[in-house]
mmCIF file of C-alpha atoms in Angstrom:
data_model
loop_
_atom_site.group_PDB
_atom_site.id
_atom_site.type_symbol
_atom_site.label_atom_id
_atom_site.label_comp_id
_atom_site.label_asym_id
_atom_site.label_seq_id
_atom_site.Cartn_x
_atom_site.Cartn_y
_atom_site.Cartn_z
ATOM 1 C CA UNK A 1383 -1.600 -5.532 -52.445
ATOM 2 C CA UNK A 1384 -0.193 -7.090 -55.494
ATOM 3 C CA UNK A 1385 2.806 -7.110 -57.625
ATOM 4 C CA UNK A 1386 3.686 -4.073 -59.438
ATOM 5 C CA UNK A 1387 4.834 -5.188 -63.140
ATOM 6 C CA UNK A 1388 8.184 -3.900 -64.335
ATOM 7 C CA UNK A 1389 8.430 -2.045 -67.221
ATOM 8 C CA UNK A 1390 11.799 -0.215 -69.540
ATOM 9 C CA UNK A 1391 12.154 2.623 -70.763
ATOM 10 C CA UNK A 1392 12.813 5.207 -68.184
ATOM 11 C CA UNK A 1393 16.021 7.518 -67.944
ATOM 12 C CA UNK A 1394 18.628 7.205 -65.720
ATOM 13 C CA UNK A 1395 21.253 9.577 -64.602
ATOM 14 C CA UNK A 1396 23.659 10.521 -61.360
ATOM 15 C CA UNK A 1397 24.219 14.146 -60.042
ATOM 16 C CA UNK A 1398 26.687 15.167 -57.424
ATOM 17 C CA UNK A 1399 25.688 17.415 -54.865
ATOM 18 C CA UNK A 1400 27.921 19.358 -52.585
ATOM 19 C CA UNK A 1401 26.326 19.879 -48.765
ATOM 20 C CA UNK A 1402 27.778 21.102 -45.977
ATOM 21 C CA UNK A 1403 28.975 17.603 -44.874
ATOM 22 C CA UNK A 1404 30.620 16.993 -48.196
ATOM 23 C CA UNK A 1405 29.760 15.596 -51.932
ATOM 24 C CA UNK A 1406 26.882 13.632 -51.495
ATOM 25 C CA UNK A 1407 25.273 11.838 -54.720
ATOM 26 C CA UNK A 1408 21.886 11.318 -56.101
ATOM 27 C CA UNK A 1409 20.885 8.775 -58.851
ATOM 28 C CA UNK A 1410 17.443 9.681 -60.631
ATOM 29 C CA UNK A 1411 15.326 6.829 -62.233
ATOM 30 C CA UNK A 1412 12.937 9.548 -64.129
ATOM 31 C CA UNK A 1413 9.479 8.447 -64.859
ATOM 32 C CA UNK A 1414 7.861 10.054 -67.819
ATOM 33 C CA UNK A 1415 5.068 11.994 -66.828
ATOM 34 C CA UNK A 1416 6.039 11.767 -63.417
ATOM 35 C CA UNK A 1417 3.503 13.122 -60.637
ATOM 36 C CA UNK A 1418 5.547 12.497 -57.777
ATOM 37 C CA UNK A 1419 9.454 12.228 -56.765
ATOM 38 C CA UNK A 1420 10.576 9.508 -54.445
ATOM 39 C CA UNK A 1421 13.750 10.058 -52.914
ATOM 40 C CA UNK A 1422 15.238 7.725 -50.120
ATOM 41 C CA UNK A 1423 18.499 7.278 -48.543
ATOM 42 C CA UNK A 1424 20.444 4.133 -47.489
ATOM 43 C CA UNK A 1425 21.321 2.821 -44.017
ATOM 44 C CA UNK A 1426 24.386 3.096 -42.035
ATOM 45 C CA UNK A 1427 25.400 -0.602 -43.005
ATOM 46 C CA UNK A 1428 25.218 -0.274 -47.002
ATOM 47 C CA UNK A 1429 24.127 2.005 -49.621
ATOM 48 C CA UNK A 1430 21.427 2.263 -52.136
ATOM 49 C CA UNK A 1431 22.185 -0.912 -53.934
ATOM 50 C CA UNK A 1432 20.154 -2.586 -50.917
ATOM 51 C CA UNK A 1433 17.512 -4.765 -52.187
ATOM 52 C CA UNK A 1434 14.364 -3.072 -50.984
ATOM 53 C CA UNK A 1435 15.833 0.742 -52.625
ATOM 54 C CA UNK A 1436 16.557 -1.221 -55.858
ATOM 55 C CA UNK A 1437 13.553 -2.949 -56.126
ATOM 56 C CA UNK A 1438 11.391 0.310 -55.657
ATOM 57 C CA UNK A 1439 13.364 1.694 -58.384
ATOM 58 C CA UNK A 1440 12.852 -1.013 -60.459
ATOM 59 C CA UNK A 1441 9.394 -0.390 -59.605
ATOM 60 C CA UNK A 1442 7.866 2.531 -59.369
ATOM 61 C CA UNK A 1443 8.678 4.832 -62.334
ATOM 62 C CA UNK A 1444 6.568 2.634 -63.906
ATOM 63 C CA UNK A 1445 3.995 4.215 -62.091
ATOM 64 C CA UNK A 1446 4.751 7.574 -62.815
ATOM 65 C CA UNK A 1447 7.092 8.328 -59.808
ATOM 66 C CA UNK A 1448 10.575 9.821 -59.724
ATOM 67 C CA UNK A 1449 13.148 7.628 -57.818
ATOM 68 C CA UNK A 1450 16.127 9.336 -56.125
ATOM 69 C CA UNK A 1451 18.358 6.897 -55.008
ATOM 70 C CA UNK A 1452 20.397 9.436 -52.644
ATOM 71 C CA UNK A 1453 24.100 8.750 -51.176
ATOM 72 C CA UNK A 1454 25.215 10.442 -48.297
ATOM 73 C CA UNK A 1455 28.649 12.129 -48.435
ATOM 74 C CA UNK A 1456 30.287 9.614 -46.160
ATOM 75 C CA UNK A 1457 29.210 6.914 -48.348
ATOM 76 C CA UNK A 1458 30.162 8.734 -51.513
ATOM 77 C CA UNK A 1459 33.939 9.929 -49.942
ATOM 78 C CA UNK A 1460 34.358 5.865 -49.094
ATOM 79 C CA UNK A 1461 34.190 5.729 -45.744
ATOM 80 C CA UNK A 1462 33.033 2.804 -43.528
ATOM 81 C CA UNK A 1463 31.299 4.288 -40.885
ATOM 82 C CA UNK A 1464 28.021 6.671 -40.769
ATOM 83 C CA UNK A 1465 29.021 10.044 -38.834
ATOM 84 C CA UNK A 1466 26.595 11.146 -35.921
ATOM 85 C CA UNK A 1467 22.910 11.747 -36.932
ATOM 86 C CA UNK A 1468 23.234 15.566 -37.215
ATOM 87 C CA UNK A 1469 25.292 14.979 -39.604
ATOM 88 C CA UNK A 1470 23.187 12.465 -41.978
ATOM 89 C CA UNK A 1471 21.026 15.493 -41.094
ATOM 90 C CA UNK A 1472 23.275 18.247 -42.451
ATOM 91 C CA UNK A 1473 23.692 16.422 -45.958
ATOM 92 C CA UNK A 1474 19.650 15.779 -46.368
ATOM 93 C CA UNK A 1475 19.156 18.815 -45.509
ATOM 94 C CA UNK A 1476 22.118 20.230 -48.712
ATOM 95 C CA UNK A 1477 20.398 17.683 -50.988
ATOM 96 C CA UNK A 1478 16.845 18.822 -50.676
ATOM 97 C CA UNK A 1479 17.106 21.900 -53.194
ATOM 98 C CA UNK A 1480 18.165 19.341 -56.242
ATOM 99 C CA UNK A 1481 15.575 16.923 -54.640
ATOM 100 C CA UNK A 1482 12.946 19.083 -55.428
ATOM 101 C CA UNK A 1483 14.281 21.105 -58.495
ATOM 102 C CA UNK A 1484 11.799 18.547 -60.691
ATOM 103 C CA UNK A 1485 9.484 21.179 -59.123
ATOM 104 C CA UNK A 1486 7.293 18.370 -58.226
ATOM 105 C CA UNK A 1487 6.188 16.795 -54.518
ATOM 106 C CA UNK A 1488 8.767 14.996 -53.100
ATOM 107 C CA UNK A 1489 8.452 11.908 -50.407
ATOM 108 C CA UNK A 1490 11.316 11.776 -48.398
ATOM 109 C CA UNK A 1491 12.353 8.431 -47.493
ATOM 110 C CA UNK A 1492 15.150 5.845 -46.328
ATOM 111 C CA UNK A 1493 16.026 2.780 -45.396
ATOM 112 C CA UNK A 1494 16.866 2.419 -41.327
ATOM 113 C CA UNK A 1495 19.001 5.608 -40.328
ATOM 114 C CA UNK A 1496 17.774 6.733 -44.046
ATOM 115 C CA UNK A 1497 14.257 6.374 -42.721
ATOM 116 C CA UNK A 1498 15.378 8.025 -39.239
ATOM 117 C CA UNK A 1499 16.935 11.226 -41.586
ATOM 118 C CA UNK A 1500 13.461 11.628 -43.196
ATOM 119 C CA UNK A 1501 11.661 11.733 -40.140
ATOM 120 C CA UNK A 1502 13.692 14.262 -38.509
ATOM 121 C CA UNK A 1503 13.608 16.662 -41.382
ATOM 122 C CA UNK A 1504 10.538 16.075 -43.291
ATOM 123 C CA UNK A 1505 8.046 18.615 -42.186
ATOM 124 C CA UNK A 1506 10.864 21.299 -41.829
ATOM 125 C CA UNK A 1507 11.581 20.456 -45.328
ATOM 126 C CA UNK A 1508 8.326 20.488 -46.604
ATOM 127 C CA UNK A 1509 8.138 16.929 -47.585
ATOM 128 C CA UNK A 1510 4.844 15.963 -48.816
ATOM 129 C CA UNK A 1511 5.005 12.219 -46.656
ATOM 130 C CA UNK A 1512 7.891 9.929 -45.176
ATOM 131 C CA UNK A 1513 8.469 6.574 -46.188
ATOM 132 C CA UNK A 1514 10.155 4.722 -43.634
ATOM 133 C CA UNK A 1515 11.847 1.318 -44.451
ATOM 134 C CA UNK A 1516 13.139 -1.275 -42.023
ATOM 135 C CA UNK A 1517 12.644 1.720 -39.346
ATOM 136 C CA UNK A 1518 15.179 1.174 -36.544
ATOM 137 C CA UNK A 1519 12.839 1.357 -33.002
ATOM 138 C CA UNK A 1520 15.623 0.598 -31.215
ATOM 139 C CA UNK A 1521 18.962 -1.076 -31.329
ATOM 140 C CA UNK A 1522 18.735 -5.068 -31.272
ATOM 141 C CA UNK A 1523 18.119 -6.195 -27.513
ATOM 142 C CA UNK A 1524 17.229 -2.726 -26.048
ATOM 143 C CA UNK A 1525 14.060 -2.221 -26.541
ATOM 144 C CA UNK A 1526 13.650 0.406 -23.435
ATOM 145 C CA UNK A 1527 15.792 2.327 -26.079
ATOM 146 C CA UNK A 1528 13.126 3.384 -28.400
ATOM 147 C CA UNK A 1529 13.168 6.286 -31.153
ATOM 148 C CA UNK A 1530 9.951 6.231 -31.398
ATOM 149 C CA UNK A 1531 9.539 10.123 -31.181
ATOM 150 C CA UNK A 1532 11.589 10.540 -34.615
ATOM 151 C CA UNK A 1533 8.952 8.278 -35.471
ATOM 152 C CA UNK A 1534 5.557 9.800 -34.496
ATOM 153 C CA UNK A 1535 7.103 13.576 -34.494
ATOM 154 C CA UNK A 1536 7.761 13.637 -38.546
ATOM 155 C CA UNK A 1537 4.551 15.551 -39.079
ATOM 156 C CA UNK A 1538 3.561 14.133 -42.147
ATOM 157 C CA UNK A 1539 1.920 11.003 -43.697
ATOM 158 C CA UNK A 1540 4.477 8.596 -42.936
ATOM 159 C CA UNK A 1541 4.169 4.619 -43.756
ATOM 160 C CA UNK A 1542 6.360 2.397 -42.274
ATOM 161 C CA UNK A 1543 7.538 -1.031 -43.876
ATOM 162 C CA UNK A 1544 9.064 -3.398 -41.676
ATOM 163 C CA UNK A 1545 10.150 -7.101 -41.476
ATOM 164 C CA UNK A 1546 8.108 -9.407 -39.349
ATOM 165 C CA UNK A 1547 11.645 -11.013 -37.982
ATOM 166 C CA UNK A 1548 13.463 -7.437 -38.093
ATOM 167 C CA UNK A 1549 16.022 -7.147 -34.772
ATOM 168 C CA UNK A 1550 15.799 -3.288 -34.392
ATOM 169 C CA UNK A 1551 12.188 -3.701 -33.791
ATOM 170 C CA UNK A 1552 9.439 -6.104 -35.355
ATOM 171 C CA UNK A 1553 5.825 -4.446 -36.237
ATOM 172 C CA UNK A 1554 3.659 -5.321 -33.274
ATOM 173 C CA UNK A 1555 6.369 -3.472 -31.066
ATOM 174 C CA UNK A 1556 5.268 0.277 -33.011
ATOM 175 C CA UNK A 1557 3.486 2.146 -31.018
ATOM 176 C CA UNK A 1558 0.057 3.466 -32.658
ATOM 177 C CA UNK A 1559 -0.193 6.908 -34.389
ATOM 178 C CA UNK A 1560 -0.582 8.603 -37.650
ATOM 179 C CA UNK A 1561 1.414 6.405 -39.568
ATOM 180 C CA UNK A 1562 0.659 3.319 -41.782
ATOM 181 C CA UNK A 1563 2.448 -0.138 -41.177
ATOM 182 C CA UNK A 1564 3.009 -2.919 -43.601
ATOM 183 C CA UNK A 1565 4.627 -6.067 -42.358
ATOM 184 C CA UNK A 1566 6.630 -8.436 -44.934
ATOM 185 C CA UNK A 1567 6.157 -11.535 -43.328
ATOM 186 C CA UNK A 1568 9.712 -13.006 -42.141
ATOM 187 C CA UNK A 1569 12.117 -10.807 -43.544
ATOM 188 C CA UNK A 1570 14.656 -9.726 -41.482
ATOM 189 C CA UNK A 1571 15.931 -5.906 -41.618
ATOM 190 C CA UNK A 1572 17.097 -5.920 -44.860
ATOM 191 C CA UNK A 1573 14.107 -7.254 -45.895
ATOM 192 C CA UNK A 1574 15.324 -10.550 -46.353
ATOM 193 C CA UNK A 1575 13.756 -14.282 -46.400
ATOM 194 C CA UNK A 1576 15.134 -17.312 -45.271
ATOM 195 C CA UNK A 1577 14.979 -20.066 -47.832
ATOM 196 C CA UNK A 1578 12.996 -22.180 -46.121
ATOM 197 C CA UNK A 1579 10.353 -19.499 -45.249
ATOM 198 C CA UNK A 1580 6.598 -20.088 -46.468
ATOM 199 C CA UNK A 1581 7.591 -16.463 -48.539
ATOM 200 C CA UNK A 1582 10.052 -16.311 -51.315
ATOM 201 C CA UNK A 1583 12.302 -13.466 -51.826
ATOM 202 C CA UNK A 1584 10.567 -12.045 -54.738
ATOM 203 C CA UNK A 1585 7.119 -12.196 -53.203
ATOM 204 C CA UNK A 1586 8.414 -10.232 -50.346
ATOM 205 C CA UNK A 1587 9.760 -7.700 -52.776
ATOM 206 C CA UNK A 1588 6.679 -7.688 -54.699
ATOM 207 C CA UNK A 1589 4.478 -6.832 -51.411
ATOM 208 C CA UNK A 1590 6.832 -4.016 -50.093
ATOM 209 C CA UNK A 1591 7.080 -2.619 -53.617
ATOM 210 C CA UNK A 1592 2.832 -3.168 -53.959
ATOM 211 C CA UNK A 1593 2.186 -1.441 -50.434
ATOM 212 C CA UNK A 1594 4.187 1.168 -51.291
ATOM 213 C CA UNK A 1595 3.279 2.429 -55.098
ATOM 214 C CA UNK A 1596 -0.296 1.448 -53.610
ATOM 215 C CA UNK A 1597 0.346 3.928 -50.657
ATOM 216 C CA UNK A 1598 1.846 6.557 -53.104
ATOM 217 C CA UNK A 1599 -1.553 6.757 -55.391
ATOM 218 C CA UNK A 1600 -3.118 7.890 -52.233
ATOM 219 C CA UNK A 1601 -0.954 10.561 -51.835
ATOM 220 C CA UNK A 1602 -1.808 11.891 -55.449
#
């Protein structure tokens, strides 16, 4: 899976949603032509200028997909800490009509409790496939404390992208199923390489961003 060149040109615009947990955000990168819509949330720890979110969006409209780079309203009102997962749930669940307003297929998809969101509510939403990024298994030390059901119940074609040295649970500890599963060789769980590490920091972006606009085609 290669590098996915870069390319201008595409439009750019933010749109505030109200939800029953509060104003929640979205930022569109529109791709002309666009066949699909992308749209994945952040983490609990940091929002959607996270390096693996930016560099899909970056990325992929290129290849004629949609990027919505989604805040949830607890993020967007300034606070520091992530409310309970039915609520992360609540404000997907408000976003999804503007989501798919594009009228085109939308991916849901996130970044660790982003990815966890997306899994919950994807086939009640009537997502077309989950992408989950830096997954969280299950919190760093606990591994008896797995989430893998969010996991393996989504119900749709879900890929997984995870960092060979990620804490919250490194690829070989996933348990098989439907999904796919692309390692980026040691990155940690925001997908990033230590200097000294045989992989720079761009190559690692360019083989999550490969696996998944290579994934995506399929899905088309």
């Amino acid at each position: 899976m290669g590098a996915v060149s870069r390319t201008p040109g595409t439009a750019k615009k933010t749109e505030d949603v109200t939800t029953d947990a509060g104003e929640a955000r979205i930022t569109w990168i529109t791709a002309k032509d666009a066949r699909l819509v992308l749209a994945v949330g952040h983490g609990a720890g940091g929002g959607v200028e996270a390096r693996d979110l930016q560099a899909l969006a970056a990325v992929l409209p290129a290849r004629r997909v949609t990027v919505a780079l989604v805040e949830q309203p607890w993020r967007v009102a300034g606070k520091k800490l992530a409310p309970a997962p039915r609520t992360l749930d609540t404000g997907w669940r408000g976003l999804w009509p503007a989501l798919t307003a594009p009228g085109l297929p939308v991916v849901a998809g996130g970044r660790s409790a982003g990815a966890r969101v997306a899994c919950r509510t994807a086939e009640e939403l009537g997502a077309r496939a989950v992408l989950a990024l830096s997954f969280p298994l299950h919190p760093p030390g606990k591994p008896e404390k797995s989430r893998a059901d969010e996991l393996l119940g989504a119900g749709v074609p879900t890929l997984v992208v995870q960092g060979g040295r990620d804490p919250f649970g490194r690829p070989d500890e996933f348990p098989s199923g439907g999904h796919g599963l692309v390692e980026v060789p040691y990155a940690d769980h925001g997908f990033a390489v230590a200097k000294k590490a045989p992989l720079t920091q761009d190559q690692a972006m360019d083989l999550l961003t490969g696996a998944v606009a290579g994934w995506l085609d399929g899905l088309s």
